[in-house]
PDB file of N, CA, C and O in Angstrom:
ATOM      1  N   MET A   1      11.425 -20.338  24.114  1.00 59.00           N
ATOM      2  CA  MET A   1      10.794 -19.322  23.274  1.00 59.00           C
ATOM      3  C   MET A   1       9.487 -18.904  23.957  1.00 59.00           C
ATOM      4  O   MET A   1       8.668 -19.747  24.297  1.00 59.00           O
ATOM      5  N   ASN A   2       9.301 -17.622  24.127  1.00 80.00           N
ATOM      6  CA  ASN A   2       8.079 -17.175  24.802  1.00 80.00           C
ATOM      7  C   ASN A   2       6.902 -17.124  23.822  1.00 80.00           C
ATOM      8  O   ASN A   2       7.051 -17.287  22.618  1.00 80.00           O
ATOM      9  N   ILE A   3       5.743 -16.899  24.369  1.00 79.00           N
ATOM     10  CA  ILE A   3       4.495 -16.951  23.582  1.00 79.00           C
ATOM     11  C   ILE A   3       4.459 -15.860  22.514  1.00 79.00           C
ATOM     12  O   ILE A   3       3.967 -16.094  21.407  1.00 79.00           O
ATOM     13  N   LYS A   4       5.003 -14.671  22.815  1.00 78.00           N
ATOM     14  CA  LYS A   4       4.982 -13.579  21.833  1.00 78.00           C
ATOM     15  C   LYS A   4       5.819 -13.953  20.616  1.00 78.00           C
ATOM     16  O   LYS A   4       5.391 -13.730  19.478  1.00 78.00           O
ATOM     17  N   ASN A   5       6.989 -14.528  20.836  1.00 82.00           N
ATOM     18  CA  ASN A   5       7.832 -14.941  19.705  1.00 82.00           C
ATOM     19  C   ASN A   5       7.158 -16.028  18.886  1.00 82.00           C
ATOM     20  O   ASN A   5       7.239 -16.030  17.657  1.00 82.00           O
ATOM     21  N   ARG A   6       6.479 -16.942  19.554  1.00 82.00           N
ATOM     22  CA  ARG A   6       5.783 -18.013  18.836  1.00 82.00           C
ATOM     23  C   ARG A   6       4.647 -17.458  17.981  1.00 82.00           C
ATOM     24  O   ARG A   6       4.439 -17.870  16.853  1.00 82.00           O
ATOM     25  N   LEU A   7       3.908 -16.500  18.535  1.00 78.00           N
ATOM     26  CA  LEU A   7       2.813 -15.897  17.768  1.00 78.00           C
ATOM     27  C   LEU A   7       3.344 -15.108  16.574  1.00 78.00           C
ATOM     28  O   LEU A   7       2.755 -15.140  15.492  1.00 78.00           O
ATOM     29  N   THR A   8       4.439 -14.404  16.785  1.00 78.00           N
ATOM     30  CA  THR A   8       5.040 -13.637  15.689  1.00 78.00           C
ATOM     31  C   THR A   8       5.496 -14.567  14.581  1.00 78.00           C
ATOM     32  O   THR A   8       5.265 -14.310  13.399  1.00 78.00           O
ATOM     33  N   LYS A   9       6.135 -15.664  14.963  1.00 81.00           N
ATOM     34  CA  LYS A   9       6.606 -16.629  13.975  1.00 81.00           C
ATOM     35  C   LYS A   9       5.433 -17.255  13.229  1.00 81.00           C
ATOM     36  O   LYS A   9       5.460 -17.425  12.011  1.00 81.00           O
ATOM     37  N   LEU A  10       4.379 -17.606  13.941  1.00 76.00           N
ATOM     38  CA  LEU A  10       3.185 -18.183  13.324  1.00 76.00           C
ATOM     39  C   LEU A  10       2.533 -17.195  12.358  1.00 76.00           C
ATOM     40  O   LEU A  10       2.115 -17.563  11.258  1.00 76.00           O
ATOM     41  N   GLU A  11       2.471 -15.929  12.742  1.00 74.00           N
ATOM     42  CA  GLU A  11       1.889 -14.905  11.880  1.00 74.00           C
ATOM     43  C   GLU A  11       2.686 -14.774  10.591  1.00 74.00           C
ATOM     44  O   GLU A  11       2.127 -14.608   9.516  1.00 74.00           O
ATOM     45  N   GLN A  12       4.007 -14.852  10.670  1.00 74.00           N
ATOM     46  CA  GLN A  12       4.841 -14.754   9.475  1.00 74.00           C
ATOM     47  C   GLN A  12       4.627 -15.947   8.549  1.00 74.00           C
ATOM     48  O   GLN A  12       4.695 -15.811   7.331  1.00 74.00           O
ATOM     49  N   ILE A  13       4.366 -17.114   9.120  1.00 75.00           N
ATOM     50  CA  ILE A  13       4.123 -18.304   8.305  1.00 75.00           C
ATOM     51  C   ILE A  13       2.759 -18.204   7.631  1.00 75.00           C
ATOM     52  O   ILE A  13       2.622 -18.479   6.439  1.00 75.00           O
ATOM     53  N   ILE A  14       1.755 -17.803   8.384  1.00 69.00           N
ATOM     54  CA  ILE A  14       0.391 -17.743   7.861  1.00 69.00           C
ATOM     55  C   ILE A  14       0.225 -16.587   6.877  1.00 69.00           C
ATOM     56  O   ILE A  14      -0.370 -16.735   5.818  1.00 69.00           O
ATOM     57  N   ARG A  15       0.769 -15.444   7.214  1.00 66.00           N
ATOM     58  CA  ARG A  15       0.593 -14.250   6.385  1.00 66.00           C
ATOM     59  C   ARG A  15       1.977 -13.737   5.990  1.00 66.00           C
ATOM     60  O   ARG A  15       2.580 -12.942   6.702  1.00 66.00           O
ATOM     61  N   PRO A  16       2.485 -14.194   4.850  1.00 60.00           N
ATOM     62  CA  PRO A  16       3.807 -13.730   4.442  1.00 60.00           C
ATOM     63  C   PRO A  16       3.812 -12.215   4.218  1.00 60.00           C
ATOM     64  O   PRO A  16       2.807 -11.631   3.829  1.00 60.00           O
ATOM     65  N   GLN A  17       4.948 -11.634   4.470  1.00 66.00           N
ATOM     66  CA  GLN A  17       5.068 -10.184   4.359  1.00 66.00           C
ATOM     67  C   GLN A  17       4.899  -9.763   2.904  1.00 66.00           C
ATOM     68  O   GLN A  17       5.508 -10.337   2.002  1.00 66.00           O
ATOM     69  N   GLN A  18       4.063  -8.764   2.691  1.00 73.00           N
ATOM     70  CA  GLN A  18       3.812  -8.286   1.341  1.00 73.00           C
ATOM     71  C   GLN A  18       4.874  -7.274   0.957  1.00 73.00           C
ATOM     72  O   GLN A  18       5.424  -6.573   1.799  1.00 73.00           O
ATOM     73  N   THR A  19       5.135  -7.199  -0.332  1.00 80.00           N
ATOM     74  CA  THR A  19       6.090  -6.214  -0.806  1.00 80.00           C
ATOM     75  C   THR A  19       5.474  -4.830  -0.683  1.00 80.00           C
ATOM     76  O   THR A  19       4.257  -4.660  -0.806  1.00 80.00           O
ATOM     77  N   PRO A  20       6.294  -3.814  -0.444  1.00 86.00           N
ATOM     78  CA  PRO A  20       5.738  -2.465  -0.329  1.00 86.00           C
ATOM     79  C   PRO A  20       5.250  -1.947  -1.679  1.00 86.00           C
ATOM     80  O   PRO A  20       5.737  -2.355  -2.730  1.00 86.00           O
ATOM     81  N   LEU A  21       4.272  -1.066  -1.622  1.00 89.00           N
ATOM     82  CA  LEU A  21       3.758  -0.400  -2.813  1.00 89.00           C
ATOM     83  C   LEU A  21       4.621   0.832  -3.050  1.00 89.00           C
ATOM     84  O   LEU A  21       4.802   1.654  -2.151  1.00 89.00           O
ATOM     85  N   VAL A  22       5.192   0.948  -4.244  1.00 91.00           N
ATOM     86  CA  VAL A  22       6.035   2.100  -4.576  1.00 91.00           C
ATOM     87  C   VAL A  22       5.246   2.995  -5.522  1.00 91.00           C
ATOM     88  O   VAL A  22       4.836   2.570  -6.600  1.00 91.00           O
ATOM     89  N   MET A  23       5.025   4.236  -5.101  1.00 91.00           N
ATOM     90  CA  MET A  23       4.286   5.199  -5.915  1.00 91.00           C
ATOM     91  C   MET A  23       5.198   6.372  -6.243  1.00 91.00           C
ATOM     92  O   MET A  23       5.867   6.909  -5.354  1.00 91.00           O
ATOM     93  N   ILE A  24       5.219   6.770  -7.504  1.00 89.00           N
ATOM     94  CA  ILE A  24       6.045   7.891  -7.949  1.00 89.00           C
ATOM     95  C   ILE A  24       5.119   9.017  -8.389  1.00 89.00           C
ATOM     96  O   ILE A  24       4.250   8.822  -9.230  1.00 89.00           O
ATOM     97  N   LYS A  25       5.326  10.189  -7.785  1.00 88.00           N
ATOM     98  CA  LYS A  25       4.464  11.338  -8.053  1.00 88.00           C
ATOM     99  C   LYS A  25       5.110  12.201  -9.134  1.00 88.00           C
ATOM    100  O   LYS A  25       6.213  12.706  -8.962  1.00 88.00           O
ATOM    101  N   PHE A  26       4.420  12.354 -10.276  1.00 81.00           N
ATOM    102  CA  PHE A  26       4.935  13.141 -11.386  1.00 81.00           C
ATOM    103  C   PHE A  26       4.280  14.513 -11.471  1.00 81.00           C
ATOM    104  O   PHE A  26       4.859  15.448 -11.973  1.00 81.00           O
ATOM    105  N   GLU A  27       3.066  14.615 -11.007  1.00 79.00           N
ATOM    106  CA  GLU A  27       2.310  15.868 -11.067  1.00 79.00           C
ATOM    107  C   GLU A  27       2.240  16.464  -9.664  1.00 79.00           C
ATOM    108  O   GLU A  27       2.837  15.957  -8.739  1.00 79.00           O
ATOM    109  N   ASP A  28       1.464  17.548  -9.509  1.00 83.00           N
ATOM    110  CA  ASP A  28       1.280  18.146  -8.194  1.00 83.00           C
ATOM    111  C   ASP A  28       0.443  17.257  -7.277  1.00 83.00           C
ATOM    112  O   ASP A  28       0.621  17.276  -6.064  1.00 83.00           O
ATOM    113  N   ASP A  29      -0.485  16.511  -7.856  1.00 88.00           N
ATOM    114  CA  ASP A  29      -1.366  15.632  -7.084  1.00 88.00           C
ATOM    115  C   ASP A  29      -1.219  14.211  -7.582  1.00 88.00           C
ATOM    116  O   ASP A  29      -0.774  13.959  -8.701  1.00 88.00           O
ATOM    117  N   TRP A  30      -1.625  13.260  -6.737  1.00 90.00           N
ATOM    118  CA  TRP A  30      -1.647  11.861  -7.158  1.00 90.00           C
ATOM    119  C   TRP A  30      -2.770  11.690  -8.174  1.00 90.00           C
ATOM    120  O   TRP A  30      -3.828  12.288  -8.044  1.00 90.00           O
ATOM    121  N   SER A  31      -2.543  10.867  -9.189  1.00 90.00           N
ATOM    122  CA  SER A  31      -3.598  10.600 -10.161  1.00 90.00           C
ATOM    123  C   SER A  31      -4.690   9.783  -9.468  1.00 90.00           C
ATOM    124  O   SER A  31      -4.442   9.145  -8.442  1.00 90.00           O
ATOM    125  N   PRO A  32      -5.903   9.781 -10.009  1.00 92.00           N
ATOM    126  CA  PRO A  32      -6.976   8.991  -9.383  1.00 92.00           C
ATOM    127  C   PRO A  32      -6.612   7.510  -9.250  1.00 92.00           C
ATOM    128  O   PRO A  32      -6.941   6.880  -8.245  1.00 92.00           O
ATOM    129  N   GLU A  33      -5.928   6.949 -10.256  1.00 93.00           N
ATOM    130  CA  GLU A  33      -5.523   5.549 -10.192  1.00 93.00           C
ATOM    131  C   GLU A  33      -4.510   5.330  -9.072  1.00 93.00           C
ATOM    132  O   GLU A  33      -4.588   4.353  -8.318  1.00 93.00           O
ATOM    133  N   GLN A  34      -3.544   6.258  -8.954  1.00 93.00           N
ATOM    134  CA  GLN A  34      -2.557   6.149  -7.892  1.00 93.00           C
ATOM    135  C   GLN A  34      -3.215   6.269  -6.523  1.00 93.00           C
ATOM    136  O   GLN A  34      -2.901   5.503  -5.612  1.00 93.00           O
ATOM    137  N   GLN A  35      -4.130   7.207  -6.379  1.00 94.00           N
ATOM    138  CA  GLN A  35      -4.796   7.403  -5.095  1.00 94.00           C
ATOM    139  C   GLN A  35      -5.608   6.170  -4.719  1.00 94.00           C
ATOM    140  O   GLN A  35      -5.640   5.769  -3.552  1.00 94.00           O
ATOM    141  N   GLN A  36      -6.226   5.543  -5.704  1.00 95.00           N
ATOM    142  CA  GLN A  36      -6.996   4.328  -5.442  1.00 95.00           C
ATOM    143  C   GLN A  36      -6.074   3.198  -4.960  1.00 95.00           C
ATOM    144  O   GLN A  36      -6.405   2.475  -4.019  1.00 95.00           O
ATOM    145  N   GLN A  37      -4.891   3.070  -5.584  1.00 94.00           N
ATOM    146  CA  GLN A  37      -3.931   2.046  -5.162  1.00 94.00           C
ATOM    147  C   GLN A  37      -3.407   2.334  -3.756  1.00 94.00           C
ATOM    148  O   GLN A  37      -3.235   1.416  -2.947  1.00 94.00           O
ATOM    149  N   ILE A  38      -3.157   3.607  -3.461  1.00 94.00           N
ATOM    150  CA  ILE A  38      -2.679   3.999  -2.137  1.00 94.00           C
ATOM    151  C   ILE A  38      -3.732   3.660  -1.084  1.00 94.00           C
ATOM    152  O   ILE A  38      -3.421   3.093  -0.037  1.00 94.00           O
ATOM    153  N   ASP A  39      -4.989   3.998  -1.365  1.00 95.00           N
ATOM    154  CA  ASP A  39      -6.073   3.720  -0.420  1.00 95.00           C
ATOM    155  C   ASP A  39      -6.221   2.216  -0.171  1.00 95.00           C
ATOM    156  O   ASP A  39      -6.402   1.782   0.969  1.00 95.00           O
ATOM    157  N   ALA A  40      -6.127   1.414  -1.242  1.00 93.00           N
ATOM    158  CA  ALA A  40      -6.251  -0.037  -1.099  1.00 93.00           C
ATOM    159  C   ALA A  40      -5.089  -0.603  -0.287  1.00 93.00           C
ATOM    160  O   ALA A  40      -5.285  -1.474   0.566  1.00 93.00           O
ATOM    161  N   ALA A  41      -3.892  -0.104  -0.530  1.00 91.00           N
ATOM    162  CA  ALA A  41      -2.723  -0.583   0.208  1.00 91.00           C
ATOM    163  C   ALA A  41      -2.817  -0.210   1.684  1.00 91.00           C
ATOM    164  O   ALA A  41      -2.454  -1.007   2.558  1.00 91.00           O
ATOM    165  N   GLU A  42      -3.297   0.989   1.971  1.00 92.00           N
ATOM    166  CA  GLU A  42      -3.461   1.402   3.367  1.00 92.00           C
ATOM    167  C   GLU A  42      -4.486   0.514   4.071  1.00 92.00           C
ATOM    168  O   GLU A  42      -4.294   0.145   5.226  1.00 92.00           O
ATOM    169  N   ALA A  43      -5.563   0.163   3.368  1.00 91.00           N
ATOM    170  CA  ALA A  43      -6.581  -0.699   3.959  1.00 91.00           C
ATOM    171  C   ALA A  43      -6.030  -2.095   4.253  1.00 91.00           C
ATOM    172  O   ALA A  43      -6.441  -2.734   5.217  1.00 91.00           O
ATOM    173  N   GLN A  44      -5.076  -2.546   3.431  1.00 87.00           N
ATOM    174  CA  GLN A  44      -4.462  -3.857   3.626  1.00 87.00           C
ATOM    175  C   GLN A  44      -3.337  -3.812   4.658  1.00 87.00           C
ATOM    176  O   GLN A  44      -2.820  -4.851   5.045  1.00 87.00           O
ATOM    177  N   GLY A  45      -2.933  -2.625   5.058  1.00 86.00           N
ATOM    178  CA  GLY A  45      -1.845  -2.492   6.013  1.00 86.00           C
ATOM    179  C   GLY A  45      -0.476  -2.648   5.384  1.00 86.00           C
ATOM    180  O   GLY A  45       0.500  -2.936   6.074  1.00 86.00           O
ATOM    181  N   ARG A  46      -0.384  -2.455   4.065  1.00 87.00           N
ATOM    182  CA  ARG A  46       0.895  -2.577   3.372  1.00 87.00           C
ATOM    183  C   ARG A  46       1.735  -1.330   3.571  1.00 87.00           C
ATOM    184  O   ARG A  46       1.223  -0.227   3.771  1.00 87.00           O
ATOM    185  N   MET A  47       3.035  -1.498   3.476  1.00 89.00           N
ATOM    186  CA  MET A  47       3.949  -0.362   3.520  1.00 89.00           C
ATOM    187  C   MET A  47       3.869   0.353   2.166  1.00 89.00           C
ATOM    188  O   MET A  47       3.769  -0.287   1.125  1.00 89.00           O
ATOM    189  N   ILE A  48       3.881   1.686   2.198  1.00 92.00           N
ATOM    190  CA  ILE A  48       3.800   2.478   0.977  1.00 92.00           C
ATOM    191  C   ILE A  48       5.012   3.390   0.918  1.00 92.00           C
ATOM    192  O   ILE A  48       5.282   4.143   1.857  1.00 92.00           O
ATOM    193  N   LEU A  49       5.750   3.309  -0.173  1.00 92.00           N
ATOM    194  CA  LEU A  49       6.879   4.200  -0.395  1.00 92.00           C
ATOM    195  C   LEU A  49       6.445   5.235  -1.427  1.00 92.00           C
ATOM    196  O   LEU A  49       6.159   4.902  -2.568  1.00 92.00           O
ATOM    197  N   LYS A  50       6.394   6.494  -1.005  1.00 92.00           N
ATOM    198  CA  LYS A  50       5.960   7.568  -1.896  1.00 92.00           C
ATOM    199  C   LYS A  50       7.189   8.362  -2.326  1.00 92.00           C
ATOM    200  O   LYS A  50       7.886   8.936  -1.498  1.00 92.00           O
ATOM    201  N   VAL A  51       7.425   8.385  -3.635  1.00 89.00           N
ATOM    202  CA  VAL A  51       8.571   9.082  -4.195  1.00 89.00           C
ATOM    203  C   VAL A  51       8.070  10.364  -4.836  1.00 89.00           C
ATOM    204  O   VAL A  51       7.229  10.336  -5.723  1.00 89.00           O
ATOM    205  N   VAL A  52       8.602  11.495  -4.361  1.00 86.00           N
ATOM    206  CA  VAL A  52       8.214  12.800  -4.891  1.00 86.00           C
ATOM    207  C   VAL A  52       9.486  13.521  -5.305  1.00 86.00           C
ATOM    208  O   VAL A  52      10.392  13.725  -4.497  1.00 86.00           O
ATOM    209  N   PHE A  53       9.575  13.896  -6.571  1.00 82.00           N
ATOM    210  CA  PHE A  53      10.724  14.622  -7.054  1.00 82.00           C
ATOM    211  C   PHE A  53      10.490  16.116  -6.834  1.00 82.00           C
ATOM    212  O   PHE A  53       9.439  16.635  -7.177  1.00 82.00           O
ATOM    213  N   VAL A  54      11.458  16.780  -6.257  1.00 79.00           N
ATOM    214  CA  VAL A  54      11.341  18.209  -6.014  1.00 79.00           C
ATOM    215  C   VAL A  54      12.481  18.918  -6.721  1.00 79.00           C
ATOM    216  O   VAL A  54      13.548  18.351  -6.935  1.00 79.00           O
ATOM    217  N   GLY A  55      12.242  20.164  -7.097  1.00 75.00           N
ATOM    218  CA  GLY A  55      13.282  20.957  -7.742  1.00 75.00           C
ATOM    219  C   GLY A  55      14.341  21.349  -6.731  1.00 75.00           C
ATOM    220  O   GLY A  55      14.043  21.746  -5.614  1.00 75.00           O
ATOM    221  N   GLY A  56      15.572  21.196  -7.117  1.00 67.00           N
ATOM    222  CA  GLY A  56      16.664  21.552  -6.223  1.00 67.00           C
ATOM    223  C   GLY A  56      16.953  23.046  -6.257  1.00 67.00           C
ATOM    224  O   GLY A  56      16.545  23.759  -7.168  1.00 67.00           O
ATOM    225  N   LYS A  57      17.652  23.519  -5.257  1.00 67.00           N
ATOM    226  CA  LYS A  57      18.032  24.927  -5.190  1.00 67.00           C
ATOM    227  C   LYS A  57      19.156  25.171  -6.193  1.00 67.00           C
ATOM    228  O   LYS A  57      20.151  24.461  -6.204  1.00 67.00           O
ATOM    229  N   GLN A  58      18.973  26.154  -7.024  1.00 65.00           N
ATOM    230  CA  GLN A  58      20.008  26.446  -8.027  1.00 65.00           C
ATOM    231  C   GLN A  58      21.122  27.240  -7.365  1.00 65.00           C
ATOM    232  O   GLN A  58      20.907  28.106  -6.524  1.00 65.00           O
ATOM    233  N   ASP A  59      22.335  26.922  -7.778  1.00 64.00           N
ATOM    234  CA  ASP A  59      23.517  27.587  -7.232  1.00 64.00           C
ATOM    235  C   ASP A  59      23.691  28.939  -7.942  1.00 64.00           C
ATOM    236  O   ASP A  59      23.828  28.997  -9.155  1.00 64.00           O
ATOM    237  N   ASP A  60      23.679  30.022  -7.183  1.00 64.00           N
ATOM    238  CA  ASP A  60      23.812  31.355  -7.759  1.00 64.00           C
ATOM    239  C   ASP A  60      25.237  31.632  -8.234  1.00 64.00           C
ATOM    240  O   ASP A  60      25.472  32.526  -9.043  1.00 64.00           O
ATOM    241  N   ASN A  61      26.200  30.863  -7.775  1.00 66.00           N
ATOM    242  CA  ASN A  61      27.594  31.080  -8.135  1.00 66.00           C
ATOM    243  C   ASN A  61      27.996  30.321  -9.392  1.00 66.00           C
ATOM    244  O   ASN A  61      29.151  30.370  -9.792  1.00 66.00           O
ATOM    245  N   ALA A  62      27.084  29.622 -10.022  1.00 55.00           N
ATOM    246  CA  ALA A  62      27.424  28.800 -11.191  1.00 55.00           C
ATOM    247  C   ALA A  62      27.589  29.641 -12.424  1.00 55.00           C
ATOM    248  O   ALA A  62      27.147  30.690 -12.628  1.00 55.00           O
TER     249      ALA A  62
END
């Protein structure tokens, strides 16, 4: 096992992987509370999943 693999394994033991932050956008902008959570997660280096619902194209043939 090379040194890089050993360091990676040690890092995983010392700092377990954090769960991603899931944010759902309901309005045009993120709420202040959501933005604060996003900023904190970015500072921690966490993965952030941003869910944005968009209106679909309506079928003119319907």
